[in-house]
CSV table of C-alpha atoms and ligand atoms in Angstrom, one decimal:
chain,number,residue,atom,x,y,z
I,22,MET,CA,100.7,-144.1,-142.5
I,23,SER,CA,97.3,-145.7,-142.5
I,24,SER,CA,98.4,-147.9,-139.6
I,25,ASN,CA,99.2,-144.9,-137.4
I,26,PRO,CA,96.4,-142.9,-135.9
I,27,LEU,CA,97.0,-139.2,-136.6
I,28,TRP,CA,97.7,-138.4,-133.0
I,29,GLU,CA,100.8,-140.6,-133.0
I,30,VAL,CA,102.2,-138.6,-135.9
I,31,ARG,CA,101.4,-135.1,-134.9
I,32,ARG,CA,100.2,-132.8,-132.1
I,33,GLY,CA,96.7,-131.5,-132.1
I,34,LEU,CA,96.1,-128.2,-133.8
I,35,LEU,CA,94.7,-125.2,-132.1
I,36,VAL,CA,92.5,-123.2,-134.4
I,37,ALA,CA,91.3,-119.8,-133.1
I,38,VAL,CA,88.5,-118.1,-135.1
I,39,ALA,CA,87.3,-114.6,-134.5
I,40,ALA,CA,85.0,-112.3,-136.4
I,41,PRO,CA,82.9,-109.3,-135.9
I,42,SER,CA,79.4,-110.4,-134.8
I,43,GLY,CA,77.3,-111.4,-137.8
I,44,ALA,CA,80.3,-112.2,-140.2
I,45,GLY,CA,79.4,-115.9,-140.2
I,46,LYS,CA,81.8,-117.4,-137.6
I,47,THR,CA,79.3,-119.7,-136.0
I,48,THR,CA,78.1,-121.0,-139.4
I,49,LEU,CA,81.7,-121.7,-140.5
I,50,CYS,CA,82.8,-123.2,-137.2
I,51,VAL,CA,79.8,-125.6,-137.2
I,52,ARG,CA,80.7,-126.7,-140.8
I,53,MET,CA,84.3,-127.3,-139.7
I,54,THR,CA,83.3,-129.6,-136.8
I,55,GLU,CA,81.1,-131.5,-139.3
I,56,ARG,CA,84.1,-131.9,-141.7
I,57,PHE,CA,86.8,-132.7,-139.2
I,58,LYS,CA,85.8,-135.4,-136.8
I,59,ASN,CA,89.0,-134.8,-134.8
I,60,LEU,CA,88.1,-131.1,-134.3
I,61,ARG,CA,86.1,-130.1,-131.3
I,62,TYR,CA,85.2,-126.9,-129.5
I,63,ALA,CA,87.0,-126.1,-126.3
I,64,ILE,CA,84.1,-125.3,-123.9
I,65,SER,CA,84.6,-121.8,-122.4
I,66,CYS,CA,83.4,-120.6,-119.0
I,67,THR,CA,81.1,-117.7,-119.0
I,68,THR,CA,79.2,-115.6,-116.4
I,69,ARG,CA,76.4,-114.8,-118.8
I,70,PRO,CA,73.1,-116.7,-118.1
I,71,PRO,CA,72.3,-119.6,-120.4
I,72,ARG,CA,70.1,-118.8,-123.4
I,73,GLU,CA,67.1,-121.0,-124.2
I,74,GLY,CA,68.3,-124.4,-125.3
I,75,GLU,CA,71.9,-123.9,-124.0
I,76,VAL,CA,73.2,-126.8,-121.9
I,77,ASP,CA,75.7,-126.4,-119.1
I,78,GLY,CA,78.9,-128.2,-120.0
I,79,GLU,CA,78.0,-128.4,-123.7
I,80,HIS,CA,77.7,-124.9,-124.9
I,81,TYR,CA,79.5,-123.3,-122.0
I,82,HIS,CA,80.4,-123.9,-118.4
I,83,PHE,CA,78.0,-121.4,-116.8
I,84,VAL,CA,79.7,-120.1,-113.6
I,85,SER,CA,79.1,-117.3,-111.1
I,86,GLN,CA,81.3,-114.2,-111.1
I,87,THR,CA,82.8,-115.3,-107.8
I,88,ARG,CA,83.8,-118.6,-109.3
I,89,PHE,CA,85.1,-117.0,-112.5
I,90,LYS,CA,87.3,-114.6,-110.4
I,91,GLU,CA,88.6,-117.6,-108.4
I,92,MET,CA,89.5,-119.3,-111.6
I,93,VAL,CA,91.3,-116.2,-112.8
I,94,ASP,CA,93.3,-116.0,-109.6
I,95,GLN,CA,94.2,-119.7,-109.9
I,96,GLY,CA,95.5,-119.1,-113.4
I,97,ALA,CA,92.9,-121.5,-114.9
I,98,PHE,CA,92.4,-119.6,-118.1
I,99,LEU,CA,94.5,-119.5,-121.2
I,100,GLU,CA,92.9,-116.2,-121.8
I,101,TRP,CA,89.8,-114.4,-120.6
I,102,ALA,CA,87.9,-111.2,-121.6
I,103,VAL,CA,84.8,-109.2,-120.9
I,104,VAL,CA,82.5,-109.3,-123.9
I,105,HIS,CA,79.3,-107.4,-124.0
I,106,GLY,CA,79.5,-107.0,-120.2
I,107,ASN,CA,80.0,-110.7,-119.3
I,108,PHE,CA,83.2,-112.6,-118.5
I,109,TYR,CA,84.3,-115.3,-120.9
I,110,GLY,CA,87.4,-117.5,-120.5
I,111,THR,CA,89.1,-120.5,-122.1
I,112,PRO,CA,90.1,-123.1,-119.5
I,113,HIS,CA,93.7,-124.0,-119.9
I,114,ALA,CA,93.3,-127.6,-118.7
I,115,GLU,CA,90.6,-128.4,-121.2
I,116,VAL,CA,92.7,-127.2,-124.2
I,117,LYS,CA,95.8,-129.1,-123.0
I,118,ALA,CA,94.0,-132.4,-122.4
I,119,MET,CA,92.4,-132.2,-125.9
I,120,ARG,CA,95.7,-131.5,-127.6
I,121,ASP,CA,97.7,-134.0,-125.7
I,122,GLN,CA,95.3,-136.7,-127.0
I,123,GLY,CA,96.0,-135.5,-130.5
I,124,GLY,CA,92.6,-133.7,-130.8
I,125,ASP,CA,92.3,-130.5,-132.8
I,126,VAL,CA,90.8,-127.7,-130.7
I,127,LEU,CA,88.6,-125.0,-132.1
I,128,LEU,CA,88.5,-121.8,-130.1
I,129,ASP,CA,85.6,-119.4,-130.8
I,130,LEU,CA,87.0,-116.1,-129.4
I,131,ASP,CA,86.4,-112.5,-129.5
I,132,VAL,CA,89.3,-110.3,-130.9
I,133,GLN,CA,90.5,-109.4,-127.4
I,134,GLY,CA,90.9,-113.2,-126.7
I,135,VAL,CA,93.0,-113.6,-129.8
I,136,ALA,CA,95.2,-110.6,-128.7
I,137,SER,CA,95.8,-112.1,-125.3
I,138,ILE,CA,96.6,-115.6,-126.6
I,139,ARG,CA,99.0,-114.0,-129.1
I,140,ARG,CA,100.9,-112.4,-126.3
I,141,LEU,CA,101.6,-115.9,-124.8
I,142,GLU,CA,104.6,-117.1,-126.8
I,143,ARG,CA,104.2,-120.7,-125.7
I,144,VAL,CA,100.9,-121.0,-127.5
I,145,ASP,CA,101.2,-122.6,-131.0
I,146,GLY,CA,98.0,-122.0,-132.9
I,147,VAL,CA,96.4,-120.8,-136.1
I,148,PHE,CA,94.6,-117.5,-135.9
I,149,CYS,CA,91.8,-116.8,-138.4
I,150,LEU,CA,89.7,-113.7,-138.9
I,151,ILE,CA,86.4,-114.0,-140.7
I,152,LEU,CA,85.3,-110.8,-142.4
I,153,PRO,CA,82.1,-109.8,-144.2
I,154,PRO,CA,82.4,-108.7,-147.8
I,155,SER,CA,81.4,-105.1,-146.8
I,156,GLN,CA,80.0,-103.1,-143.8
I,157,GLU,CA,76.6,-103.0,-145.5
I,158,ALA,CA,76.6,-106.8,-145.9
I,159,LEU,CA,77.4,-107.2,-142.2
I,160,ARG,CA,74.6,-104.9,-141.2
I,161,GLN,CA,72.2,-106.8,-143.5
I,162,ARG,CA,73.2,-110.2,-141.9
I,163,LEU,CA,72.6,-108.8,-138.5
I,164,VAL,CA,69.1,-107.6,-139.6
I,165,THR,CA,68.4,-111.0,-141.3
I,166,ARG,CA,69.5,-113.0,-138.2
I,167,GLY,CA,66.8,-111.1,-136.4
I,168,LYS,CA,68.3,-111.4,-132.9
I,169,ASP,CA,69.2,-107.8,-132.2
I,170,THR,CA,67.4,-104.5,-131.9
I,171,GLU,CA,68.3,-101.6,-134.2
I,172,ASP,CA,70.3,-100.0,-131.4
I,173,GLU,CA,72.1,-103.2,-130.7
I,174,ILE,CA,72.9,-103.6,-134.4
I,175,GLU,CA,74.5,-100.1,-134.5
I,176,ARG,CA,76.5,-100.9,-131.4
I,177,ARG,CA,77.7,-104.2,-133.0
I,178,MET,CA,78.7,-102.3,-136.1
I,179,THR,CA,80.8,-99.8,-134.1
I,180,ILE,CA,82.5,-102.7,-132.3
I,181,ALA,CA,83.0,-104.5,-135.6
I,182,VAL,CA,85.1,-101.6,-137.1
I,183,LYS,CA,87.4,-101.6,-134.0
I,184,GLU,CA,87.8,-105.4,-134.2
I,185,ILE,CA,88.5,-105.3,-137.9
I,186,ALA,CA,91.2,-102.7,-137.3
I,187,GLN,CA,93.2,-105.5,-135.4
I,188,VAL,CA,93.7,-107.5,-138.5
I,189,ASP,CA,97.4,-107.8,-137.9
I,190,LEU,CA,96.8,-110.2,-135.0
I,191,PHE,CA,95.8,-112.9,-137.5
I,192,ASP,CA,97.5,-115.4,-139.7
I,193,TYR,CA,94.6,-115.8,-142.1
I,194,VAL,CA,91.7,-113.6,-143.2
I,195,ILE,CA,88.7,-115.1,-144.9
I,196,VAL,CA,86.2,-112.9,-146.6
I,197,ASN,CA,82.9,-114.7,-146.1
I,198,ASP,CA,81.0,-113.6,-149.2
I,199,ASP,CA,80.0,-116.9,-150.8
I,200,LEU,CA,79.6,-119.3,-147.9
I,201,ASP,CA,80.8,-122.3,-149.7
I,202,ASP,CA,83.9,-120.6,-150.9
I,203,ALA,CA,84.6,-119.4,-147.3
I,204,THR,CA,84.0,-122.9,-146.0
I,205,ARG,CA,86.5,-124.3,-148.5
I,206,GLN,CA,89.1,-121.7,-147.6
I,207,LEU,CA,88.9,-122.4,-143.8
I,208,GLU,CA,88.9,-126.2,-144.5
I,209,SER,CA,92.1,-125.8,-146.7
I,210,ILE,CA,93.8,-123.8,-144.0
I,211,ILE,CA,93.2,-126.5,-141.4
I,212,ARG,CA,94.3,-129.2,-143.8
I,213,ALA,CA,97.5,-127.4,-144.6
I,214,GLU,CA,98.3,-126.6,-141.0
I,215,HIS,CA,97.9,-130.2,-140.1
I,216,THR,CA,101.0,-131.0,-142.2
I,217,ARG,CA,103.3,-128.4,-140.8
I,218,ARG,CA,106.6,-129.8,-139.9
I,219,GLU,CA,106.5,-128.2,-136.5
I,220,ARG,CA,103.5,-130.3,-135.5
I,221,LEU,CA,105.2,-133.6,-136.3
I,222,ARG,CA,105.8,-135.7,-133.2
I,223,LYS,CA,109.6,-136.1,-133.0
I,224,ASP,CA,109.3,-139.4,-131.1
I,225,TRP,CA,107.1,-140.9,-133.8
I,226,PHE,CA,109.5,-139.6,-136.6
I,227,ARG,CA,112.6,-140.9,-134.8
I,228,THR,CA,111.3,-144.4,-134.0
I,229,THR,CA,109.7,-144.8,-137.4
I,230,PHE,CA,112.6,-143.8,-139.6
I,231,PHE,CA,115.7,-143.9,-137.4
I,232,PRO,CA,115.0,-146.8,-135.0
Z,28,ADP,P1,78.5,-114.9,-136.2
Z,28,ADP,O1,78.7,-116.2,-135.5
Z,28,ADP,O2,79.8,-114.4,-136.8
Z,28,ADP,O3,77.9,-113.8,-135.4
Z,28,ADP,P2,76.5,-116.3,-137.9
Z,28,ADP,O4,77.2,-117.5,-138.3
Z,28,ADP,O5,75.5,-116.4,-136.8
Z,28,ADP,O6,77.6,-115.1,-137.5
Z,28,ADP,O7,75.9,-115.6,-139.2
Z,28,ADP,C1,75.1,-114.4,-139.1
Z,28,ADP,C2,74.0,-114.5,-140.2
Z,28,ADP,O8,74.6,-114.4,-141.5
Z,28,ADP,C3,73.2,-115.8,-140.1
Z,28,ADP,O9,71.9,-115.6,-140.3
Z,28,ADP,C4,73.9,-116.7,-141.2
Z,28,ADP,O10,73.0,-117.6,-141.7
Z,28,ADP,C5,74.2,-115.6,-142.3
Z,28,ADP,N1,75.4,-115.9,-143.1
Z,28,ADP,C6,76.5,-116.5,-142.8
Z,28,ADP,N2,77.4,-116.6,-143.8
Z,28,ADP,C7,76.8,-116.0,-144.9
Z,28,ADP,C8,77.1,-115.7,-146.2
Z,28,ADP,N3,78.3,-116.1,-146.8
Z,28,ADP,N4,76.2,-115.1,-147.0
Z,28,ADP,C9,75.0,-114.7,-146.5
Z,28,ADP,N5,74.6,-114.9,-145.2
Z,28,ADP,C10,75.5,-115.5,-144.4
Z,29,5GP,P1,78.0,-115.5,-126.9
Z,29,5GP,O1,77.6,-114.9,-125.6
Z,29,5GP,O2,77.1,-114.9,-128.0
Z,29,5GP,O3,78.0,-117.0,-127.0
Z,29,5GP,O4,79.5,-115.0,-127.3
Z,29,5GP,C1,79.8,-113.6,-127.3
Z,29,5GP,C2,81.2,-113.5,-127.8
Z,29,5GP,O5,82.1,-114.0,-126.8
Z,29,5GP,C3,81.6,-114.1,-129.1
Z,29,5GP,O6,82.3,-113.2,-129.9
Z,29,5GP,C4,82.4,-115.3,-128.7
Z,29,5GP,O7,83.4,-115.6,-129.7
Z,29,5GP,C5,83.1,-114.8,-127.5
Z,29,5GP,N1,83.7,-115.8,-126.6
Z,29,5GP,C6,83.1,-117.0,-126.3
Z,29,5GP,N2,83.9,-117.7,-125.5
Z,29,5GP,C7,85.0,-117.0,-125.3
Z,29,5GP,C8,86.2,-117.2,-124.6
Z,29,5GP,O8,86.4,-118.2,-123.9
Z,29,5GP,N3,87.1,-116.2,-124.6
Z,29,5GP,C9,86.9,-115.0,-125.3
Z,29,5GP,N4,87.9,-114.1,-125.3
Z,29,5GP,N5,85.8,-114.8,-126.0
Z,29,5GP,C10,84.9,-115.8,-126.0
């Protein structure tokens, strides 16, 4: 198999990761992109203003509400949602182009995004939920991260409980207690999913073994 690039052998994988805010999703996703050179973020569109250091086209495509609504009407999004008062959406074309070239696509979504992708039967993906080991640990991480006010932390905790209640939407649940253990678990899931028979390219299989 070493003579075949992976993309000839299998279709790109779609890995959707969601978590209550503060559970460690960003930390784990960054580790995955470092471990899997073929895995890249699909860049979402958002109507929220860029934060300091964020680059248009790299962290997000930053668009106006008018443009976002136009894109919704054109059916440009695989899914979209309102999160913390702003619109976020995953562009369909971007995900398709990455997967067609054999790339693995990482979607950083909120739980609503996972719910709407789950409703689309044609989407073949792996859905992972990252959980904190306890509610207290989650609160502590939000405090340590230092980005949110006390009120904002309480608001995020209330949302977190509602998100966690939707556990049945997911294929895999990772409890991020020890970060290295959680990293190994997500890495193992991705490695195993790569080898699923459904992702084998039939044309490669046929021409290689039944020419
Ligand atoms: P999310 O993207 O889910 O909001 P982050 O990745 O930003 O969460 O993590 C929230 C905070 O918790 C960060 O300060 C991060 O360094 C810390 N953190 C992540 N994983 C762990 C862990 N297993 N143990 C302790 N702290 C963690
Ligand atoms: P932030 O504004 O902090 O970058 O992201 C806020 C939340 O929006 C996070 O939970 C993130 O996962 C989610 N998010 C980012 N992009 C998308 C997207 O394209 N679709 C959905 N549904 N959620 C997104």
